[in-house]
Short mmCIF file of C-alpha atoms in Angstrom, two decimals:
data_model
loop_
_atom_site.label_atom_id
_atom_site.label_comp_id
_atom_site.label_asym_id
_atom_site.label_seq_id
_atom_site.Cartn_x
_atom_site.Cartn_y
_atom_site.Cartn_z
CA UNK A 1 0.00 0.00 0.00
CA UNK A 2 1.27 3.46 -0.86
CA UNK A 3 2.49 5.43 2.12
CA UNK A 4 -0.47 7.41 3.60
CA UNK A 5 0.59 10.67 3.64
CA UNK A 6 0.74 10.44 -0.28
CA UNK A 7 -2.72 8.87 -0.53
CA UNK A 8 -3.38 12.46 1.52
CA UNK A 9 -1.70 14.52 -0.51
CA UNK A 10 -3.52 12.83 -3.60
CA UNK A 11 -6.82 13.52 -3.04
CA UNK A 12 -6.26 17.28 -1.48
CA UNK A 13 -4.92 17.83 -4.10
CA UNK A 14 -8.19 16.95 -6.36
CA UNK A 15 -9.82 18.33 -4.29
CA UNK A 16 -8.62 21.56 -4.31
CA UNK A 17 -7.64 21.22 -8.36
CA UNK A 18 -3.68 21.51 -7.87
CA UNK A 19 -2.96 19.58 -10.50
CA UNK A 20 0.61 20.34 -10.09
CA UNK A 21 0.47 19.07 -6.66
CA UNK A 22 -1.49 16.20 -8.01
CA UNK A 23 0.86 14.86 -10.00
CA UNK A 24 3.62 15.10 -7.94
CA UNK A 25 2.01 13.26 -5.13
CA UNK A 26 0.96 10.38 -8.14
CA UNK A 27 4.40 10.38 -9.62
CA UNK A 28 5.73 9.36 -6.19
CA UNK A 29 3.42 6.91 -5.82
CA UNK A 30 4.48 5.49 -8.58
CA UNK A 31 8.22 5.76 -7.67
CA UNK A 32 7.31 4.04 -4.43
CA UNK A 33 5.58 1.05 -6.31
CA UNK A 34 8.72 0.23 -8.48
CA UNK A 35 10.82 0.47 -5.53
CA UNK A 36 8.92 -2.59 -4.08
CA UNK A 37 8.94 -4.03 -7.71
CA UNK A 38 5.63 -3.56 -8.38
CA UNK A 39 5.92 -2.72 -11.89
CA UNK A 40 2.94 -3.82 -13.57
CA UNK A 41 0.84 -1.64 -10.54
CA UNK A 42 3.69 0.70 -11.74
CA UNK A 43 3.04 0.81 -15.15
CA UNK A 44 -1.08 1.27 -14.41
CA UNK A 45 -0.32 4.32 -12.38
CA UNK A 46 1.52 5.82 -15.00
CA UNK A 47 -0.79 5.02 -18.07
CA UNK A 48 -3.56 6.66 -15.87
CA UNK A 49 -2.00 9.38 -15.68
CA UNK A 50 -2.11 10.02 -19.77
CA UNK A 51 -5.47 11.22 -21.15
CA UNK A 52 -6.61 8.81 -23.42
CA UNK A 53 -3.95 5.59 -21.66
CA UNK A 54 -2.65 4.23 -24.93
CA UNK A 55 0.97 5.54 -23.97
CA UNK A 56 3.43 6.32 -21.67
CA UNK A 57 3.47 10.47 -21.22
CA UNK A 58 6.23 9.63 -18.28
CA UNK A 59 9.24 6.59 -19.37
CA UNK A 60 9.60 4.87 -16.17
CA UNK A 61 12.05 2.10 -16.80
CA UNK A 62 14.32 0.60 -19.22
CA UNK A 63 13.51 -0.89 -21.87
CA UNK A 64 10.50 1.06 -22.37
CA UNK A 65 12.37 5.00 -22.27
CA UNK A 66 11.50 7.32 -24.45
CA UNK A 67 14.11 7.44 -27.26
CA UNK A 68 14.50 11.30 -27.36
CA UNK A 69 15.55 10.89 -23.61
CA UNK A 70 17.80 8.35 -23.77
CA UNK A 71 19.86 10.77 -26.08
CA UNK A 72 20.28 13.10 -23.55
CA UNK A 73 21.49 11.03 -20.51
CA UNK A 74 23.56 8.56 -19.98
CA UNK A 75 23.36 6.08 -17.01
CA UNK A 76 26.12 4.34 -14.88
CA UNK A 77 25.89 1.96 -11.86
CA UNK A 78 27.87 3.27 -9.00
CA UNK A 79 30.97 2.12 -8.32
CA UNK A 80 33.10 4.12 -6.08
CA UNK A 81 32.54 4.62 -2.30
CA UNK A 82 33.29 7.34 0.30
CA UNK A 83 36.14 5.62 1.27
CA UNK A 84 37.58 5.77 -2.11
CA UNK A 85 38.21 9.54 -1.91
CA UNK A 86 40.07 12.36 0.06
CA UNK A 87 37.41 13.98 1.55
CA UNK A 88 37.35 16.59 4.72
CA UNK A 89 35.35 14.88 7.73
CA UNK A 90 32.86 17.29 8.01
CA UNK A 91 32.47 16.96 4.19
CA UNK A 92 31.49 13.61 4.74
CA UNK A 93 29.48 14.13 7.91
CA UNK A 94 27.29 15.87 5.73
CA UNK A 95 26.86 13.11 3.10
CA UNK A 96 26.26 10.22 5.31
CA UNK A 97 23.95 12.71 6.43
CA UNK A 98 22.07 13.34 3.80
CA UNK A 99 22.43 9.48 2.64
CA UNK A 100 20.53 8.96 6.24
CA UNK A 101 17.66 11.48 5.05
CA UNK A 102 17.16 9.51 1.99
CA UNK A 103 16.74 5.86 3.67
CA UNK A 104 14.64 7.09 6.67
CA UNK A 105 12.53 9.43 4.17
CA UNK A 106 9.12 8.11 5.46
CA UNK A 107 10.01 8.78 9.08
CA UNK A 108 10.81 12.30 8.10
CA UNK A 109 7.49 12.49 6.45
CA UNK A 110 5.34 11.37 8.86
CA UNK A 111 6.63 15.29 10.66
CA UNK A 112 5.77 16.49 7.41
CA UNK A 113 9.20 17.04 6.49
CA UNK A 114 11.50 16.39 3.07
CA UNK A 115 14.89 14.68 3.45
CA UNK A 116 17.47 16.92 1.62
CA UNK A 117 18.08 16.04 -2.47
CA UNK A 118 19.94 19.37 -3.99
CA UNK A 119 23.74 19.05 -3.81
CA UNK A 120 26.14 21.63 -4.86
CA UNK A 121 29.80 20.84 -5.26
CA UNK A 122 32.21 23.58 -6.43
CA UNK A 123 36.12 23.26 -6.76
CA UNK A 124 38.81 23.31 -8.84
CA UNK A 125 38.78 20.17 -11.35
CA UNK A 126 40.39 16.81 -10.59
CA UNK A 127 39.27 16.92 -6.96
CA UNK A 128 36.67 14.53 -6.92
CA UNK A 129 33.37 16.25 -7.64
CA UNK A 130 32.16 13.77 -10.36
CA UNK A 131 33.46 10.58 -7.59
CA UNK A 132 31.23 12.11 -4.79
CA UNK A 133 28.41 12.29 -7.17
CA UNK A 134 29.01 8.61 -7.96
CA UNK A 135 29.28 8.11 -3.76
CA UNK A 136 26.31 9.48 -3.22
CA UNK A 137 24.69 7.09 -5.65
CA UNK A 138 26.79 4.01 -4.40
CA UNK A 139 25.64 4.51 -0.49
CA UNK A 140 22.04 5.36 -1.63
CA UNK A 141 21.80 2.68 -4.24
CA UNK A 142 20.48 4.53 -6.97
CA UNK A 143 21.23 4.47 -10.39
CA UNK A 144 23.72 7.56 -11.34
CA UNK A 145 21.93 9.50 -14.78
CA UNK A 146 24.38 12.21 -16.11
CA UNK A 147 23.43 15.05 -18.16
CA UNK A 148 24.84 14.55 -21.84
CA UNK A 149 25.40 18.74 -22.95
CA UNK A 150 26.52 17.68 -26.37
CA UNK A 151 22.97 16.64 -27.05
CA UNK A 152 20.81 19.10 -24.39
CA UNK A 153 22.43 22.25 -25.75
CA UNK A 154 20.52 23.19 -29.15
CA UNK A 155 21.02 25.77 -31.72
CA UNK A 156 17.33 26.83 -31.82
CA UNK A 157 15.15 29.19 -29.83
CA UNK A 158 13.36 27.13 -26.43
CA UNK A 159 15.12 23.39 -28.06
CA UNK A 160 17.41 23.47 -24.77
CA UNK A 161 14.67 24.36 -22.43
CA UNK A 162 11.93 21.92 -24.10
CA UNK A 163 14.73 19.05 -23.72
CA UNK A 164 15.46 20.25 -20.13
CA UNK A 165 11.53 19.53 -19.19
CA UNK A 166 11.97 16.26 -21.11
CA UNK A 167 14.82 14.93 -18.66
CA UNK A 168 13.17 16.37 -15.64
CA UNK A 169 9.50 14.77 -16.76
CA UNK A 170 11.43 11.10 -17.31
CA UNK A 171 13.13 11.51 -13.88
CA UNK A 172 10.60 12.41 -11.46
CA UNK A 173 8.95 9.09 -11.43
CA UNK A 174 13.13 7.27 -10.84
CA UNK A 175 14.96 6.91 -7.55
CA UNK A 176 17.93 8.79 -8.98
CA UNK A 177 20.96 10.68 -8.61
CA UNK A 178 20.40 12.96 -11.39
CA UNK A 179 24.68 14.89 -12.13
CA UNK A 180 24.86 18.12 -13.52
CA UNK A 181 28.99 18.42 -14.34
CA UNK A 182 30.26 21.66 -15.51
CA UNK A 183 26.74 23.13 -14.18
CA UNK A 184 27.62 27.13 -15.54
CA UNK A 185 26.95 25.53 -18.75
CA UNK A 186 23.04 25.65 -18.03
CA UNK A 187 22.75 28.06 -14.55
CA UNK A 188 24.57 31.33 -15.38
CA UNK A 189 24.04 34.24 -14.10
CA UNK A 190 21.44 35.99 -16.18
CA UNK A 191 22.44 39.70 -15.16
CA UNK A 192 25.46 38.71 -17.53
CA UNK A 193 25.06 41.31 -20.36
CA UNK A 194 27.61 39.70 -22.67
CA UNK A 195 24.76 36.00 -22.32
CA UNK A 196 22.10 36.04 -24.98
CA UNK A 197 18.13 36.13 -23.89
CA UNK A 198 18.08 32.06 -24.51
CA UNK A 199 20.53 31.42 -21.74
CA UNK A 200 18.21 33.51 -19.47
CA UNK A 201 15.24 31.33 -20.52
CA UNK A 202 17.22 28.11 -20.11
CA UNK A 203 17.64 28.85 -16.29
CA UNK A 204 14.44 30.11 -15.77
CA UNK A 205 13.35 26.91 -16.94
CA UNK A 206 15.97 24.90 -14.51
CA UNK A 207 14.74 26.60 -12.01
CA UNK A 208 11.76 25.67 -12.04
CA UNK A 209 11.90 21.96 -13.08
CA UNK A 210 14.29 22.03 -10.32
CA UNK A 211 11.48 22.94 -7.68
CA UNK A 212 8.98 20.35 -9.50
CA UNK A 213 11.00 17.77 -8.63
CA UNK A 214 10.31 15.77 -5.39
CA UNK A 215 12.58 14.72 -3.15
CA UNK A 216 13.54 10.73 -3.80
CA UNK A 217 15.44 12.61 -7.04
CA UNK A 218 18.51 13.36 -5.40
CA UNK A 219 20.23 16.64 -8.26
CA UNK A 220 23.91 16.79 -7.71
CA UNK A 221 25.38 19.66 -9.56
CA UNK A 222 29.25 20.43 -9.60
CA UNK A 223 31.05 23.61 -10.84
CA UNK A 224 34.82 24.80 -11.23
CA UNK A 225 32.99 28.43 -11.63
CA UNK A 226 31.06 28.61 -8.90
CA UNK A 227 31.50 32.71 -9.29
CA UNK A 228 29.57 32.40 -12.77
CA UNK A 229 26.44 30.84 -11.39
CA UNK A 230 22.83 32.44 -10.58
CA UNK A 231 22.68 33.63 -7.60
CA UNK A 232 19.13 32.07 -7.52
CA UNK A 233 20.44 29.04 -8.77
CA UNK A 234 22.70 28.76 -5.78
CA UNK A 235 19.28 29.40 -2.99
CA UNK A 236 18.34 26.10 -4.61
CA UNK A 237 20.74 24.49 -3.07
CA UNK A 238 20.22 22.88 0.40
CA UNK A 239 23.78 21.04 0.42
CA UNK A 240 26.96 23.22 -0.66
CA UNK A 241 30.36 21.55 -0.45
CA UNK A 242 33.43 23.07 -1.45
CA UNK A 243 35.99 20.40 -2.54
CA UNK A 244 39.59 21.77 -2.06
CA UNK A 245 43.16 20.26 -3.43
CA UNK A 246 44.44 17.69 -1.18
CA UNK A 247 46.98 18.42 1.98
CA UNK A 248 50.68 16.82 2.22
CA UNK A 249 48.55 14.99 5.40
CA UNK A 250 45.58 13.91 2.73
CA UNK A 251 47.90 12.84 0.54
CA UNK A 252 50.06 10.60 3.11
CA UNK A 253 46.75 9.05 4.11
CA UNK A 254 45.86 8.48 0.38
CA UNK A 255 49.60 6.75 -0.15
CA UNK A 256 49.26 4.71 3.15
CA UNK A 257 45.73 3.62 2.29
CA UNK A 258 46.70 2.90 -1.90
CA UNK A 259 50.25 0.74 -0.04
CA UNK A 260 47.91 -0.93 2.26
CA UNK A 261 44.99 -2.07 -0.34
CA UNK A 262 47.40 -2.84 -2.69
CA UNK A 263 50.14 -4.39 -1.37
CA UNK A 264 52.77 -1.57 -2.73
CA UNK A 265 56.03 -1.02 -1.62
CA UNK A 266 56.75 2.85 -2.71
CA UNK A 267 60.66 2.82 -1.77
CA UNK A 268 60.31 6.03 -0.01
CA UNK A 269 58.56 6.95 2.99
CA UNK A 270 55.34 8.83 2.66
CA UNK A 271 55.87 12.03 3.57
CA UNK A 272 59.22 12.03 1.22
CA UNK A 273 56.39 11.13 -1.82
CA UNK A 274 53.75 13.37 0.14
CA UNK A 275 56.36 16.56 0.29
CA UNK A 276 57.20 16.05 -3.49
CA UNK A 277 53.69 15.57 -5.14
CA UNK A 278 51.49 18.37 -2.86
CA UNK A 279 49.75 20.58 -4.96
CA UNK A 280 48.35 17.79 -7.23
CA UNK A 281 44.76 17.35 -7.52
CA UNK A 282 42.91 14.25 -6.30
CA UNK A 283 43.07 12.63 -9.96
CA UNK A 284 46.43 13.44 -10.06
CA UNK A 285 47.66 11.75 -6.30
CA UNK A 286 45.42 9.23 -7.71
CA UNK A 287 47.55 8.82 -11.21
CA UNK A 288 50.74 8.84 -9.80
CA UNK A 289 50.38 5.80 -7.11
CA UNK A 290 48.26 3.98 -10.26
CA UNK A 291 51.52 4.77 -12.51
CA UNK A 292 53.52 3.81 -9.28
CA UNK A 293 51.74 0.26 -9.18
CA UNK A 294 51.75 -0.51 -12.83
CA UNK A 295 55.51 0.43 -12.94
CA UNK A 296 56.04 -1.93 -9.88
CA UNK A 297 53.85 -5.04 -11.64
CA UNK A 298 56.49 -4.33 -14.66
CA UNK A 299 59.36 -4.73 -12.78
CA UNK A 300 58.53 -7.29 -10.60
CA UNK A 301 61.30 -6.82 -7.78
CA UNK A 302 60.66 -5.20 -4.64
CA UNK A 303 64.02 -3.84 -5.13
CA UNK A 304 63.32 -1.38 -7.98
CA UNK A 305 60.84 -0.07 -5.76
CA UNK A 306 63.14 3.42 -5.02
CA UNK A 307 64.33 3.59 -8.76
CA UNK A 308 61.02 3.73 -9.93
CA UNK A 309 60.10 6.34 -7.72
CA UNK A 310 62.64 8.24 -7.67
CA UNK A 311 61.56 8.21 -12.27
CA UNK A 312 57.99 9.10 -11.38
CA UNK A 313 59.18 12.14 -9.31
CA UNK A 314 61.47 12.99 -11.53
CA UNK A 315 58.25 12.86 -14.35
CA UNK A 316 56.24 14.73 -12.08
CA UNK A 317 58.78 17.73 -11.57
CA UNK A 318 59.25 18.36 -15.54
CA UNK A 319 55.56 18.52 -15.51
CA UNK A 320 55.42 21.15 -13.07
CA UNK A 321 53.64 19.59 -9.98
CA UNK A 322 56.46 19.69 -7.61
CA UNK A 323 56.07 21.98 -5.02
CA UNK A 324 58.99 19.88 -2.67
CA UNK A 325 62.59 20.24 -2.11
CA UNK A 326 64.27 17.46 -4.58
CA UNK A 327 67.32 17.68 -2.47
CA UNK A 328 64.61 15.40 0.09
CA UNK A 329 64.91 12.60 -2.39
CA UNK A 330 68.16 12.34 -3.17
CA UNK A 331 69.09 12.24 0.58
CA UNK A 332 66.60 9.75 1.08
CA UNK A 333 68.53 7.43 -1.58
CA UNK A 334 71.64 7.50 -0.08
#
């Protein structure tokens, strides 16, 4: 049976003609029923909700999307964890926290509250905005659905806005992490006087598919230019995390953890490695102990361990990541 207050919502709604408010309480209905794999109920619910019930007006599953849709998005199963990135405790405080609102949404109901579903992540790239997105998703077991710009961005007047409401309309009826990467691409700032009219119209239109949505859709947004964003775009927002470039101590804890889950013996201590690699992004800590494994598998002796490294640090100078005293190597090889 559908959770009550919905079946409330559902017919105050009627009765009151909010058919916005109508639909919103039957799409989650119906979101509820193919959570409990009830997908022929499901699939009732939904052709109900079209006029004459020959068609779908809302895809709710694969196969049966609607083609124009799938064009735009593109979905992935979750993979990486929390653990699998360098993230500030209270940064992750706040997403277990939010993963917590999600599970125990029908307590928070019954108070006639909402659990939390807008996420804003800003930072500069390679710091593991896109991996928390895919986090989120892991620990709340919902599919991931990212935002395909090549095909949402059109050429004619109102094509990006009318595809916009198609994404949003197929959504609202999934459990979903819905990503939004490089998110100035559809929320600047519309006060921008070199920005044409459409790219006003385009957020006004976010904007409000945004507030249609209802809360099982969990929209994670992330931005390296957080400065050229709406500033009503960012009062959507109920979650804003700023992910910074990892410490010298992140990045000892990423090299101890990488050593201990893969059985890699660096050469050097930590903090030598730490000391000559800080000022690297995430994907770029990440790289180098990757490199630093596949080098090692190559090899095959535990004693080419420091040769090797001392290579990769000598790669990683010439590109112009060291921010460490070199002398600290050579010492440490004597």
């Amino acid at each position: 049976m559908a959770r009550p207050d919905l079946i409330v919502k559902l017919f105050r709604s009627g009765v009151d003609s909010d058919m916005l408010g109508f639909r919103k309480a039957a799409e989650a209905m119906i979101a509820e029923e193919r959570a409990k794999k009830h997908n022929i109920l499901a699939d009732r619910l939904e052709r109900s909700l079209v006029p004459n019930g020959n068609h779908r007006l809302i895809p709710g599953q694969p196969p049966s999307r609607n083609q124009s849709v799938e064009d735009l998005v593109f979905e992935i199963t979750p993979e990486k964890r929390f653990e699998d990135l360098l993230l500030a405790q209270d940064t992750l405080e706040t997403c277990r926290a939010l993963v917590e609102e999600q599970h125990r949404a029908e307590l928070l109901h019954s108070y006639g509250i909402e659990p939390r579903h807008r996420v804003l992540l800003t930072g500069i790239p390679g710091n593991g905005k896109t991996t928390l997105a895919e986090a989120l998703a892991y620990d709340l077991a919902y599919p991931l659905i990212v935002i395909r710009y090549e095909k949402l961005i059109g050429s004619f007047l109102g094509e990006t806005s009318s595809r916009l409401q198609k994404i949003f309309e197929y959504i609202r009826t999934m459990r979903c992490v819905l990503f939004f990467d490089e998110f100035d691409t559809v929320g600047k700032e519309r006060g921008d006087t070199h920005e044409t009219g459409e790219i006003k119209r385009v957020v006004s239109s976010l904007l409000l598919q945004m507030d249609r949505l209802p809360s099982y859709v969990v929209v994670v947004a992330a931005s390296n230019h957080s400065e050229l964003l709406d500033k009503a775009v960012w009062r959507r927002f109920q979650v804003r995390l700023n992910l910074p470039a990892p410490s010298r101590k992140d990045i000892m804890s990423y090299l101890q953890k990488f050593s201990r889950q893969s059985d890699m013996d660096f050469g050097m201590s930590f903090r030598t490695i730490a000391d000559n690699i800080a000022g690297g992004s995430f994907a770029e800590v990440e790289e180098f102990c990757i490199s630093a494994k596949r080098a090692a598998v190559l090899r095959g002796h535990a004693d080419q361990a420091k040769p090797v490294m001392k290579q990769l640090l000598h790669e990683w100078k010439r590109r112009g990541r060291v921010s460490g005293n070199a002398a600290s190597i050579a010492g440490e090889a004597k």
